Short mmCIF file of C-alpha atoms in Angstrom, two decimals:
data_model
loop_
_atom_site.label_atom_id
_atom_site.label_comp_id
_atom_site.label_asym_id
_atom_site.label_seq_id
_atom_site.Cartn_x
_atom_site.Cartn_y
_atom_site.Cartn_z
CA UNK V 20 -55.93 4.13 -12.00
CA UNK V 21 -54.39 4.32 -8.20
CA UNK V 22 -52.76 0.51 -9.35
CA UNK V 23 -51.71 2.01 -12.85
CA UNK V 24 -49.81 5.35 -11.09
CA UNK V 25 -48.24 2.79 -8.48
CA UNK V 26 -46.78 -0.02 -10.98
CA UNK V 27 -45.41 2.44 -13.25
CA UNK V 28 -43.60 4.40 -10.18
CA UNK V 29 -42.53 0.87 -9.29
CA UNK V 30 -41.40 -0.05 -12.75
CA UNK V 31 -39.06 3.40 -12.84
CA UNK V 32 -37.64 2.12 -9.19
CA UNK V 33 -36.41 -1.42 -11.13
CA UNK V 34 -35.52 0.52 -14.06
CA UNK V 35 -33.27 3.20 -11.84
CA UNK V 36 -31.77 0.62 -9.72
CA UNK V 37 -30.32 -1.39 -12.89
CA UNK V 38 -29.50 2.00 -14.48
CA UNK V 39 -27.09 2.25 -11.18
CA UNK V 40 -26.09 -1.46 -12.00
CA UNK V 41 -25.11 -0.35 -15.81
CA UNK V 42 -23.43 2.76 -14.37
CA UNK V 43 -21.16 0.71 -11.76
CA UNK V 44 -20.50 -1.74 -14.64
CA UNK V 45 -19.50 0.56 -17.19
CA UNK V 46 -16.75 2.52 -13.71
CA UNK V 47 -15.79 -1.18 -13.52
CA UNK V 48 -14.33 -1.89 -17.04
CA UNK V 49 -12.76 1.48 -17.23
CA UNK V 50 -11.01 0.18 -13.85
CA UNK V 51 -9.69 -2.83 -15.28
CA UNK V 52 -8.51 -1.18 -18.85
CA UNK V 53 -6.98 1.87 -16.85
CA UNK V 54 -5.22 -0.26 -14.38
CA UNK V 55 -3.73 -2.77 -17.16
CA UNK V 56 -2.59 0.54 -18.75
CA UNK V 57 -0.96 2.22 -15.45
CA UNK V 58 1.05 -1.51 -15.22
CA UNK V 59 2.15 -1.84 -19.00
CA UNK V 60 3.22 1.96 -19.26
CA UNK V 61 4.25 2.18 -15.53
CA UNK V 62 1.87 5.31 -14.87
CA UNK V 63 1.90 5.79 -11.31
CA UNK V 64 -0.22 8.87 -12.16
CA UNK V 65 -3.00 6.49 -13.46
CA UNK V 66 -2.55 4.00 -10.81
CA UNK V 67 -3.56 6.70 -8.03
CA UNK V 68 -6.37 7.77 -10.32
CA UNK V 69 -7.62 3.93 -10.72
CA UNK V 70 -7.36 3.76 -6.72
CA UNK V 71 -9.34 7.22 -5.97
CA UNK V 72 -11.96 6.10 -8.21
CA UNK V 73 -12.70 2.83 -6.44
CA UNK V 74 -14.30 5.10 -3.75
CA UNK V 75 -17.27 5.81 -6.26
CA UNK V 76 -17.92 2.13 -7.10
CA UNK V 77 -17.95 1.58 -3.18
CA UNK V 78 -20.39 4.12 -2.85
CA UNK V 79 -22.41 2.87 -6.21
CA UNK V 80 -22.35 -0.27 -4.39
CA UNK V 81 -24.38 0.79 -1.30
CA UNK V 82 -26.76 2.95 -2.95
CA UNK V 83 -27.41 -0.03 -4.89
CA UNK V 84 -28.36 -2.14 -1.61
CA UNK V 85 -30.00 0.69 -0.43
CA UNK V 86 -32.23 1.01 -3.25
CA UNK V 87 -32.99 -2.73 -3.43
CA UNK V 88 -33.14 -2.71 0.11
CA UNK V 89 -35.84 -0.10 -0.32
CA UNK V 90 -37.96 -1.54 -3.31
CA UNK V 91 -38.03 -4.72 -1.08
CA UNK V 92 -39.67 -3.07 1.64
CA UNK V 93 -41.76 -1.13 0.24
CA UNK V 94 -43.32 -2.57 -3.33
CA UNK V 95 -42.45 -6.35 -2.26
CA UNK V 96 -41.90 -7.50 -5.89
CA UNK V 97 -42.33 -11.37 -6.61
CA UNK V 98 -41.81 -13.47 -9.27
CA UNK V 99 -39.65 -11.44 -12.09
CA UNK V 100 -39.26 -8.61 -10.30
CA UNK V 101 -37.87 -10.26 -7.57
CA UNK V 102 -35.48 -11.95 -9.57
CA UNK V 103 -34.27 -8.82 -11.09
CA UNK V 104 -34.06 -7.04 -7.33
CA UNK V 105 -32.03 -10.07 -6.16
CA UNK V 106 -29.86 -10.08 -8.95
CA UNK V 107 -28.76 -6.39 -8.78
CA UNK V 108 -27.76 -7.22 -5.10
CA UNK V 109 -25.58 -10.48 -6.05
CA UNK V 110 -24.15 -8.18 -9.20
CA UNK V 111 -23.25 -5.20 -7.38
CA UNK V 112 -21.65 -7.58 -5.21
CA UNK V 113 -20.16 -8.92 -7.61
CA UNK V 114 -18.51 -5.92 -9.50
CA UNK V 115 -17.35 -4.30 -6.46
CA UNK V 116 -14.77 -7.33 -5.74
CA UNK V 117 -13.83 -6.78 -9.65
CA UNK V 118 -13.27 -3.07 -8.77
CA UNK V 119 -11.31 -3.97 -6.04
CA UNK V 120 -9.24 -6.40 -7.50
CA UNK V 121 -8.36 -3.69 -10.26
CA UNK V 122 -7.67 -1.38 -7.23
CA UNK V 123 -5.14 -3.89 -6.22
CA UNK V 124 -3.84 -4.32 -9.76
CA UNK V 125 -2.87 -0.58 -9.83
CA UNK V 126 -1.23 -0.59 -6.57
CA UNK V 127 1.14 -3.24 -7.71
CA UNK V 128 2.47 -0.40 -10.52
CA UNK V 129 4.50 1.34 -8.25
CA UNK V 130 6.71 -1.77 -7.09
CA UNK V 131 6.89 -3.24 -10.79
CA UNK V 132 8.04 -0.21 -11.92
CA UNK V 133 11.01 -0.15 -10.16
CA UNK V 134 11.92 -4.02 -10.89
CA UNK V 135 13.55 -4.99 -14.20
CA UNK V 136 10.62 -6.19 -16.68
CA UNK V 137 10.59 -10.25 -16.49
CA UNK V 138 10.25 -11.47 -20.13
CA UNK V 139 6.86 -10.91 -22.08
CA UNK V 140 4.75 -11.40 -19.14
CA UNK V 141 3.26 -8.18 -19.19
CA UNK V 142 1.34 -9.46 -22.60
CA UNK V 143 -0.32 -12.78 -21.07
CA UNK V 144 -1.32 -10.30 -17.99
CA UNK V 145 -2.64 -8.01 -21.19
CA UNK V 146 -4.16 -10.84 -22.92
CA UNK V 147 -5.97 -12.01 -19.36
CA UNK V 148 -6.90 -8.51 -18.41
CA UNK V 149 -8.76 -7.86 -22.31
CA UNK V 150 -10.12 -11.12 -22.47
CA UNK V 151 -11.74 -10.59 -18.99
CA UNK V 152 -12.91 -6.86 -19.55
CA UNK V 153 -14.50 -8.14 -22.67
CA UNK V 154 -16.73 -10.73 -20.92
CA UNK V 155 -17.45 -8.40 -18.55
CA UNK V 156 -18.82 -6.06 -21.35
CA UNK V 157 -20.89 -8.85 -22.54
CA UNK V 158 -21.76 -9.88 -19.43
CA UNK V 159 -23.45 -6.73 -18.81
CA UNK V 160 -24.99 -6.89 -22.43
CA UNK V 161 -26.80 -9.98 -21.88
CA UNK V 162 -28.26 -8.45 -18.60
CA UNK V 163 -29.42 -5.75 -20.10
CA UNK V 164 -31.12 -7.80 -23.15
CA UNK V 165 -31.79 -10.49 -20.65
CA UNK V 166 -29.73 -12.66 -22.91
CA UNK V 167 -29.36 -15.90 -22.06
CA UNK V 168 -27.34 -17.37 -24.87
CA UNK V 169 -24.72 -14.63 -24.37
CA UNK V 170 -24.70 -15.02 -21.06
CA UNK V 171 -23.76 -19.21 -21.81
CA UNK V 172 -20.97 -17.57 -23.92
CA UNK V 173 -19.62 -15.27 -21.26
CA UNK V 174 -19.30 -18.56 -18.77
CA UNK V 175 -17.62 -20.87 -21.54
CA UNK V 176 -15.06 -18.01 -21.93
CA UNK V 177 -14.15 -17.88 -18.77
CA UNK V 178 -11.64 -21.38 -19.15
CA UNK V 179 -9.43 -19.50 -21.26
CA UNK V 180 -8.92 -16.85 -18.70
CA UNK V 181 -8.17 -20.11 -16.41
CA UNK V 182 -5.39 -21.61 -19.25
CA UNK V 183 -3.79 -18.28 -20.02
CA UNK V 184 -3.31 -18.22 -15.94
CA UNK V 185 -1.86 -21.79 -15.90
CA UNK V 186 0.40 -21.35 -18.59
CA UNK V 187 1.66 -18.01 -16.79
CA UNK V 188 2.33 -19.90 -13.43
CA UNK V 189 4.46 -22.49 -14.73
CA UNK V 190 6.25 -19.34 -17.07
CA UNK V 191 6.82 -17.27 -13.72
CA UNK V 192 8.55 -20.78 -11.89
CA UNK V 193 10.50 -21.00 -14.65
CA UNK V 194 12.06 -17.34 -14.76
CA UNK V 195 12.48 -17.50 -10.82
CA UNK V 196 14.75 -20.86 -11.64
CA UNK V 197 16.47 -18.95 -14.14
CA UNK V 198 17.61 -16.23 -12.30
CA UNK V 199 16.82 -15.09 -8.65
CA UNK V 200 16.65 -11.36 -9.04
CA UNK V 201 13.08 -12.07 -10.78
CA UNK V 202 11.44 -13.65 -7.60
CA UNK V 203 10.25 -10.66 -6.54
CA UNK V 204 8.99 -8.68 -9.48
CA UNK V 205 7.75 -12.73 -10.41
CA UNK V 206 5.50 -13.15 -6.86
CA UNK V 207 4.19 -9.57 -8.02
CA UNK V 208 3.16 -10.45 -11.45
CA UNK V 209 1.66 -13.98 -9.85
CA UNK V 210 -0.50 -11.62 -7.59
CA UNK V 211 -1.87 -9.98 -10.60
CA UNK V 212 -2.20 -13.10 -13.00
CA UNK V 213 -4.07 -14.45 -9.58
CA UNK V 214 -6.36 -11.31 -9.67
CA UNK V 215 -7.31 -10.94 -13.00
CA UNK V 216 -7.95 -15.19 -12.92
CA UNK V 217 -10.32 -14.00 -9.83
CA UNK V 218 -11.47 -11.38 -11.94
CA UNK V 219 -13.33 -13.89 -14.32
CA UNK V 220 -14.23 -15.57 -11.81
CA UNK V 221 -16.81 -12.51 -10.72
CA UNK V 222 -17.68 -12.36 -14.43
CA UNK V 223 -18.92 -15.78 -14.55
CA UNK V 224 -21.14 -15.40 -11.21
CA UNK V 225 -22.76 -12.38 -13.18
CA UNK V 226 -23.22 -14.35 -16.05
CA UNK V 227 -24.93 -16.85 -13.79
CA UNK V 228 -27.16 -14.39 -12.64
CA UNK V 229 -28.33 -13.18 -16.16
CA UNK V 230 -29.60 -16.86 -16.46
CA UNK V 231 -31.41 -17.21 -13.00
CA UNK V 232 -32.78 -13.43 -13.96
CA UNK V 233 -33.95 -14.84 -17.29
CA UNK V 234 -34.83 -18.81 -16.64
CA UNK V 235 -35.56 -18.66 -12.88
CA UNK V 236 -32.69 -21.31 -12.39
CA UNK V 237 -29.79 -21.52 -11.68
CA UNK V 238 -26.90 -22.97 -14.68
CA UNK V 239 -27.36 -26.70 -13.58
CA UNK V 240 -24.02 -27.32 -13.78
CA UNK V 241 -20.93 -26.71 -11.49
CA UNK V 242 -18.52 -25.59 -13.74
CA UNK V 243 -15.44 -26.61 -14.64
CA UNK V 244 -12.54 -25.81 -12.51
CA UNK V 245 -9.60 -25.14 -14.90
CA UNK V 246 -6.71 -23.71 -12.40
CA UNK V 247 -4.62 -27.01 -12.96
CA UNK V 248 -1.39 -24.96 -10.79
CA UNK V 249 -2.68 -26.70 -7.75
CA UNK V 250 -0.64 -29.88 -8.78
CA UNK V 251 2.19 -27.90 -10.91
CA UNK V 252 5.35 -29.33 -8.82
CA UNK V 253 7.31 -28.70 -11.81
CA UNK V 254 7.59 -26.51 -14.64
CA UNK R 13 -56.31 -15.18 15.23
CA UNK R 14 -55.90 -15.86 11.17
CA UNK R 15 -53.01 -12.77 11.30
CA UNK R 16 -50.89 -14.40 14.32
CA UNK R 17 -51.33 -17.97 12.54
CA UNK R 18 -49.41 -16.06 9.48
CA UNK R 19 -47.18 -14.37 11.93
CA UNK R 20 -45.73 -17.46 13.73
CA UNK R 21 -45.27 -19.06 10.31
CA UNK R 22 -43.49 -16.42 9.05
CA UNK R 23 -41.22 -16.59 12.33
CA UNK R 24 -40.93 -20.34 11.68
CA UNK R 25 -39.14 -19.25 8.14
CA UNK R 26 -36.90 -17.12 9.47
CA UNK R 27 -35.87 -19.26 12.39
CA UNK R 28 -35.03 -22.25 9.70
CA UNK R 29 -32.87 -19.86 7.16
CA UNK R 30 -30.75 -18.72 9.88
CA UNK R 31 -30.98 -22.01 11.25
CA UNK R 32 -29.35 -23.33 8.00
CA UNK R 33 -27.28 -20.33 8.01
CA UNK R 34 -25.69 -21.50 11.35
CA UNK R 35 -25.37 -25.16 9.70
CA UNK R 36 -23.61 -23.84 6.56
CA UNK R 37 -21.37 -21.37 8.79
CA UNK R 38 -20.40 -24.91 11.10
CA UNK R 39 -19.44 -26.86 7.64
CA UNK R 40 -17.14 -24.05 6.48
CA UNK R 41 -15.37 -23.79 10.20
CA UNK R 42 -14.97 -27.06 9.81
CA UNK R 43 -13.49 -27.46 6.08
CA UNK R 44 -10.96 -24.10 7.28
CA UNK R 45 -9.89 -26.47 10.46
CA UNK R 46 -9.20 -29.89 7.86
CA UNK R 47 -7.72 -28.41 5.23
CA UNK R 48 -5.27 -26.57 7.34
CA UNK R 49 -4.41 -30.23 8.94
CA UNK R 50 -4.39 -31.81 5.27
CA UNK R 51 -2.00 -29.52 4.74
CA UNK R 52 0.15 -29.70 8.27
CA UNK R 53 -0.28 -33.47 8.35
CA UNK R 54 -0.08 -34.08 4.66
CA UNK R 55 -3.04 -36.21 4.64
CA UNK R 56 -4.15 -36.70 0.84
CA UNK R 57 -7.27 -38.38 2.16
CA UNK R 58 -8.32 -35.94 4.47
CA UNK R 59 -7.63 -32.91 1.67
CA UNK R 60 -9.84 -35.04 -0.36
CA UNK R 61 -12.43 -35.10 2.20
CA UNK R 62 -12.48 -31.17 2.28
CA UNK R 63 -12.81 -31.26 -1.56
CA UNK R 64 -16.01 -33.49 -1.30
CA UNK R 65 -17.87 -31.67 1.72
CA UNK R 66 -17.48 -28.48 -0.31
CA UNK R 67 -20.48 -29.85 -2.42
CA UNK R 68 -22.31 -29.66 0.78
CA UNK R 69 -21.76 -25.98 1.46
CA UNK R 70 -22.47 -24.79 -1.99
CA UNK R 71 -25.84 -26.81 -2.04
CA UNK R 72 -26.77 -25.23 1.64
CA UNK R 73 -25.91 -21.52 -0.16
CA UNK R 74 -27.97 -22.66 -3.05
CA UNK R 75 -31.23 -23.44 -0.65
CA UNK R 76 -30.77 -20.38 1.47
CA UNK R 77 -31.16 -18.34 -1.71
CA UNK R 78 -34.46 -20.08 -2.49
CA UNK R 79 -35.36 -19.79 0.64
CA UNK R 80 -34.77 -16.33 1.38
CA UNK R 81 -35.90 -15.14 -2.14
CA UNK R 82 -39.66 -17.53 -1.44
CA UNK R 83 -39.81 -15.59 2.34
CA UNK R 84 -39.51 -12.42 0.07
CA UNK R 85 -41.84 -13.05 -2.16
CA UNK R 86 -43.91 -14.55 0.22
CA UNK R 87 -43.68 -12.48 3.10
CA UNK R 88 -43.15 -9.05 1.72
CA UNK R 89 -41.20 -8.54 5.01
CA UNK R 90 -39.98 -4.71 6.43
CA UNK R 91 -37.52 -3.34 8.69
CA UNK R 92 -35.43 -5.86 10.65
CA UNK R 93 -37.02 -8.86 8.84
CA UNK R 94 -35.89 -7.73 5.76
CA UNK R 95 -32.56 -6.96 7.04
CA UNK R 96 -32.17 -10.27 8.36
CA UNK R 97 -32.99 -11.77 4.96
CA UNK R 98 -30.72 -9.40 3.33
CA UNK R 99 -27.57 -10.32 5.53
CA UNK R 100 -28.73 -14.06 5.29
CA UNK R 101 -27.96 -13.54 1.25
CA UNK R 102 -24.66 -11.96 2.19
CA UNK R 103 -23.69 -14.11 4.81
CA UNK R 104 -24.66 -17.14 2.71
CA UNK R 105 -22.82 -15.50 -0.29
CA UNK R 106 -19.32 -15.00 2.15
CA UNK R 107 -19.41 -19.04 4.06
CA UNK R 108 -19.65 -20.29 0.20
CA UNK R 109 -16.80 -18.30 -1.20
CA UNK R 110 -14.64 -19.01 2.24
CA UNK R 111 -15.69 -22.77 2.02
CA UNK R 112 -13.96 -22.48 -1.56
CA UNK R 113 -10.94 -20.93 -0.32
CA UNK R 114 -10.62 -23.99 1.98
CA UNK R 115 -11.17 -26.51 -0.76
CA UNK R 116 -8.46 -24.51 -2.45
CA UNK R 117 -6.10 -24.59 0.09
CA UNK R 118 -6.77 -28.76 0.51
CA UNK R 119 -5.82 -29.47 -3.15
CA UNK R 120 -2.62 -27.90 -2.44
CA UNK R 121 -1.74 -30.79 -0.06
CA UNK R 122 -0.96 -33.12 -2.76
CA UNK R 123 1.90 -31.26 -4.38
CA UNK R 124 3.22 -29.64 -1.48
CA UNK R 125 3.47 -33.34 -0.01
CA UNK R 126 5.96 -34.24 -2.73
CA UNK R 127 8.27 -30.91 -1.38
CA UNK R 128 11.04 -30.57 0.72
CA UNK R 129 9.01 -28.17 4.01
CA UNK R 130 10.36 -24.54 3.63
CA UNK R 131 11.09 -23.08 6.69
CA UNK R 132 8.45 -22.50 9.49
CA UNK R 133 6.41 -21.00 7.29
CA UNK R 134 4.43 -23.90 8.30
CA UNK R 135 3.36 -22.43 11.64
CA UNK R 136 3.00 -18.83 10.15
CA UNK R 137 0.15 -20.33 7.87
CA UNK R 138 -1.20 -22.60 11.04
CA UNK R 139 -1.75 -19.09 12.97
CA UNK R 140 -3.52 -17.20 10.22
CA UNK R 141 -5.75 -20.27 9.50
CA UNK R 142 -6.56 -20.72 13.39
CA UNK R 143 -6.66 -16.48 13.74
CA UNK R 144 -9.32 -16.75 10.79
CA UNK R 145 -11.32 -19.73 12.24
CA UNK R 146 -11.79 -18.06 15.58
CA UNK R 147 -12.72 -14.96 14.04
CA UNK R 148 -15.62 -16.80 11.69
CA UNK R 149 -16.85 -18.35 15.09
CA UNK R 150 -16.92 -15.32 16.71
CA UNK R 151 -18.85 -13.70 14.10
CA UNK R 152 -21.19 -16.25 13.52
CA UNK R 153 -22.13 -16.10 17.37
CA UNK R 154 -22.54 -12.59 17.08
CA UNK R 155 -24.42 -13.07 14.72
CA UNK R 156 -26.68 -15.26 16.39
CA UNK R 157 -26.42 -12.64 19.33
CA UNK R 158 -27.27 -9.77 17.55
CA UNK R 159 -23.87 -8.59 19.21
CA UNK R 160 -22.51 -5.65 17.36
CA UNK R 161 -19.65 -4.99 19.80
CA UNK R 162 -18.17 -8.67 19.42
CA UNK R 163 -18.22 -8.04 15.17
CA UNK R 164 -17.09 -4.75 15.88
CA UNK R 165 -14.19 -6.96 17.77
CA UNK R 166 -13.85 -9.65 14.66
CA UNK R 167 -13.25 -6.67 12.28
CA UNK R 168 -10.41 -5.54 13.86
CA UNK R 169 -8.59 -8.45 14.06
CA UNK R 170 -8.57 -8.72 10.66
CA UNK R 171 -5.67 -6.62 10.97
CA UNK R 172 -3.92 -9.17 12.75
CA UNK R 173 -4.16 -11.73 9.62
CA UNK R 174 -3.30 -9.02 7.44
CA UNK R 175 -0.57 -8.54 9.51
CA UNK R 176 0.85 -12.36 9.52
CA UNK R 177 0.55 -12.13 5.45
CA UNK R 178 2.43 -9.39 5.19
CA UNK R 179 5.81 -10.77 6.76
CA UNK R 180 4.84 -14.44 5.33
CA UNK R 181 5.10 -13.00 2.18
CA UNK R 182 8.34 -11.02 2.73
CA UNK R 183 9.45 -14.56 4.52
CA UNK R 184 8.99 -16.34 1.45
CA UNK R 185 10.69 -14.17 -0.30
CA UNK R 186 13.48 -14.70 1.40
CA UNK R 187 13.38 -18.67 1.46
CA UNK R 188 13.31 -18.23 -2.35
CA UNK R 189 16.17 -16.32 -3.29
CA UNK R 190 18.16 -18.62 -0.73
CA UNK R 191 17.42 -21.01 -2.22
CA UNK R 192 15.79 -21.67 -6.01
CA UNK R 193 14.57 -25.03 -5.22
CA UNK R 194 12.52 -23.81 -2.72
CA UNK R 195 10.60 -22.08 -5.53
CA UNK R 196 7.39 -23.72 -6.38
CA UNK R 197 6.60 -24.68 -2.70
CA UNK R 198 7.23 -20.89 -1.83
CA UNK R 199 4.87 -20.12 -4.62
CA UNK R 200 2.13 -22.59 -3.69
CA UNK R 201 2.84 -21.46 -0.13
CA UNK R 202 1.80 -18.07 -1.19
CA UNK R 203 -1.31 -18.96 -2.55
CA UNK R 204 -2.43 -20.84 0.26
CA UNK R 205 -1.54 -17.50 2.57
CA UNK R 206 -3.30 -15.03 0.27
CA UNK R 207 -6.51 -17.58 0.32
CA UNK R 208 -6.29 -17.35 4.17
CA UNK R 209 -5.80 -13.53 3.91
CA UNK R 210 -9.31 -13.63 1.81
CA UNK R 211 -11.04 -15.56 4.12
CA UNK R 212 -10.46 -13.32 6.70
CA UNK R 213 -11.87 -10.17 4.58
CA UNK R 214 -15.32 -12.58 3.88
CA UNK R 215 -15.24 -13.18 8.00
CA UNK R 216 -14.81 -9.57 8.12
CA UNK R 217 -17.69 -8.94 5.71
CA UNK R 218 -19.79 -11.23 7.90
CA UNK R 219 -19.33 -9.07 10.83
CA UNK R 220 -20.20 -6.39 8.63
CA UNK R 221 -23.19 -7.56 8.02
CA UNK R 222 -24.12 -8.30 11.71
CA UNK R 223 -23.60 -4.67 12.15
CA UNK R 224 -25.96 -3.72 9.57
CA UNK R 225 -28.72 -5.98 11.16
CA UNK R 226 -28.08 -4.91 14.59
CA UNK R 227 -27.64 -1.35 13.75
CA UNK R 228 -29.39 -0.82 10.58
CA UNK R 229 -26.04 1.15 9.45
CA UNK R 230 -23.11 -0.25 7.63
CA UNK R 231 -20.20 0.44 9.83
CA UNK R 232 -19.31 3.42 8.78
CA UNK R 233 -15.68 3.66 7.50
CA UNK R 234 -13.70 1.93 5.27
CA UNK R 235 -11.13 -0.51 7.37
CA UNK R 236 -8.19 0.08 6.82
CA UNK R 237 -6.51 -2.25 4.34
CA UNK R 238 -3.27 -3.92 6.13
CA UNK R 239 -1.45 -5.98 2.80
CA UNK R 240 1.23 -4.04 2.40
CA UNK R 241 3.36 -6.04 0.08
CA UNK R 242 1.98 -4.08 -2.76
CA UNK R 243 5.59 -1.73 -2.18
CA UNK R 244 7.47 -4.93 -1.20
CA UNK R 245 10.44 -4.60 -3.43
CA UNK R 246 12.79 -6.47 -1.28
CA UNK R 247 13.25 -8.17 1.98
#
């Protein structure tokens, strides 16, 4: 009876600590969609909204490692459980650097606003920024129904973030060549296309961690590193 | 008798993580130092070299994990102990993402090889490497120090970094519009000073995490965050 009353305290621990991790996901994709929006309508209003409300993912962010921190010491899961409690601390991790990088996104509104749009851009960063808040959405899915397969799908994704990133490099060279009064609305926009590329980066690692949560491994595999720009000396 | 057998066993584990801890934090000093010479001596080989030993780091993260998540489950360990195994997944999690950055900034060598030099931005990205690889020394031994006032020291020379990015970045700026064909290697040149930039806030993250073992407490504000060029609209 005394072991019954003490697992199921300890199973509402694990399932309020990935509530937190579903809550911080769910502030996370509304960061990325609202600061794509505060760049494409050049809402400075929004972009100061999307940067005050990076404070509560912070804070979601150490509650979270408290709380893990805190099932750790005192119910000292194993096998599954473990899994699960190690998980939540790699994906908080994991979706605060996506929250900041959104934070970062927004901030770039103010400056871009002020430049002369630099051809269509704006809808590859679009494109990027969907495609990645989508896998992020599924990302979180597949953690929640510990799906595996989904989770494969969410990583596989991720080299199209990578090409639509390539292809915007070698687009941004070629308006700087064209005419110099892009550069510097160009280096911003290649600070973005960087982020959001980053971005699904994050996605992936959470992706990874729905299949160590669900197999106990790790995805054998390094995967493939498609940001070719490294030997772009030409356009 | 039986309990102190179990004890020093226990000590044993934690000794070896943090022992391989200290082995993975070496390798990634290391890869910062050669691919910042790949780069200044435009040695394809040696940039190669970083790209290979990366393998190395990412397998060392990959065993600390198991390792720290068997002591868990193992150990069931409290207070400090956990702490340390906590920061160990951190720290681990920070050296493997740095060690990247460095294998990023290495495959750069190639194609800036084939450019003319721009400027002395050179030397600007020489100092922020160097800044960044004293500061992950530094935080490493106090880590192994349990010294909270020498990462209290490392975090604020993050500033510093930020500091040299900032006018880089306005610098390359400049060296663009000069000149257009200075354009891609300004743009790669960029890429390898935000990595740098990055490293520093992992190093800085590190130190954060020494604080939390020492102290228990995350340091308590947010640092402040010194890129500016978000509102760089000229030169």
């Amino acid at each position: 009876m005394q072991e019954e009353h003490i697992s199921s305290v300890f199973d509402r621990d694990l399932e309020a600590v990935q509530a937190q991790i579903m809550k911080m996901g769910g502030l996370v994709e509304e960061a990325i969609r609202l600061a794509a929006k505060s760049l494409e309508t050049r809402d400075g209003e929004l972009a100061r909204d999307v940067r005050e409300r990076d404070r509560s993912i912070d804070e979601l962010e150490h509650q979270i490692n408290q709380r893990a921190a805190r099932i750790l010491a005192l119910r000292a899961p194993t096998a599954v459980d473990l899994r699960l409690i190690l998980t939540v601390i790699k994906i908080s991790g994991n979706l605060e650097r996506i929250g900041d990088y959104a934070k970062n996104m927004a901030k770039r509104t103010g400056v871009l606003s002020q430049l002369a749009p630099v051809g269509d851009s704006g809808a590859s960063i679009r494109r990027m920024t969907r495609l990645v808040e989508a896998m992020l959405k599924d990302a979180l899915d597949a953690y929640v129904q510990r799906d595996a397969a989904l989770a494969a799908d969410v990583i596989a994704r991720d080299e199209d973030v990578d090409q639509i990133y390539n292809a915007l490099f070698r687009e941004l060279l070629t308006f700087m060549m064209e005419d110099p009064r892009n550069i510097t609305a160009c280096m911003h926009l290649h600070f973005i296309a960087k982020n959001t590329e980053r971005m699904g980066d994050h996605v992936t690692s959470i992706a990874e961690q729905v299949t160590y949560l669900v197999t106990g491994n790790h995805p054998d595999e390094p995967r493939p590193k498609a940001d070719t720009t490294s030997s772009a000396t030409e356009v």
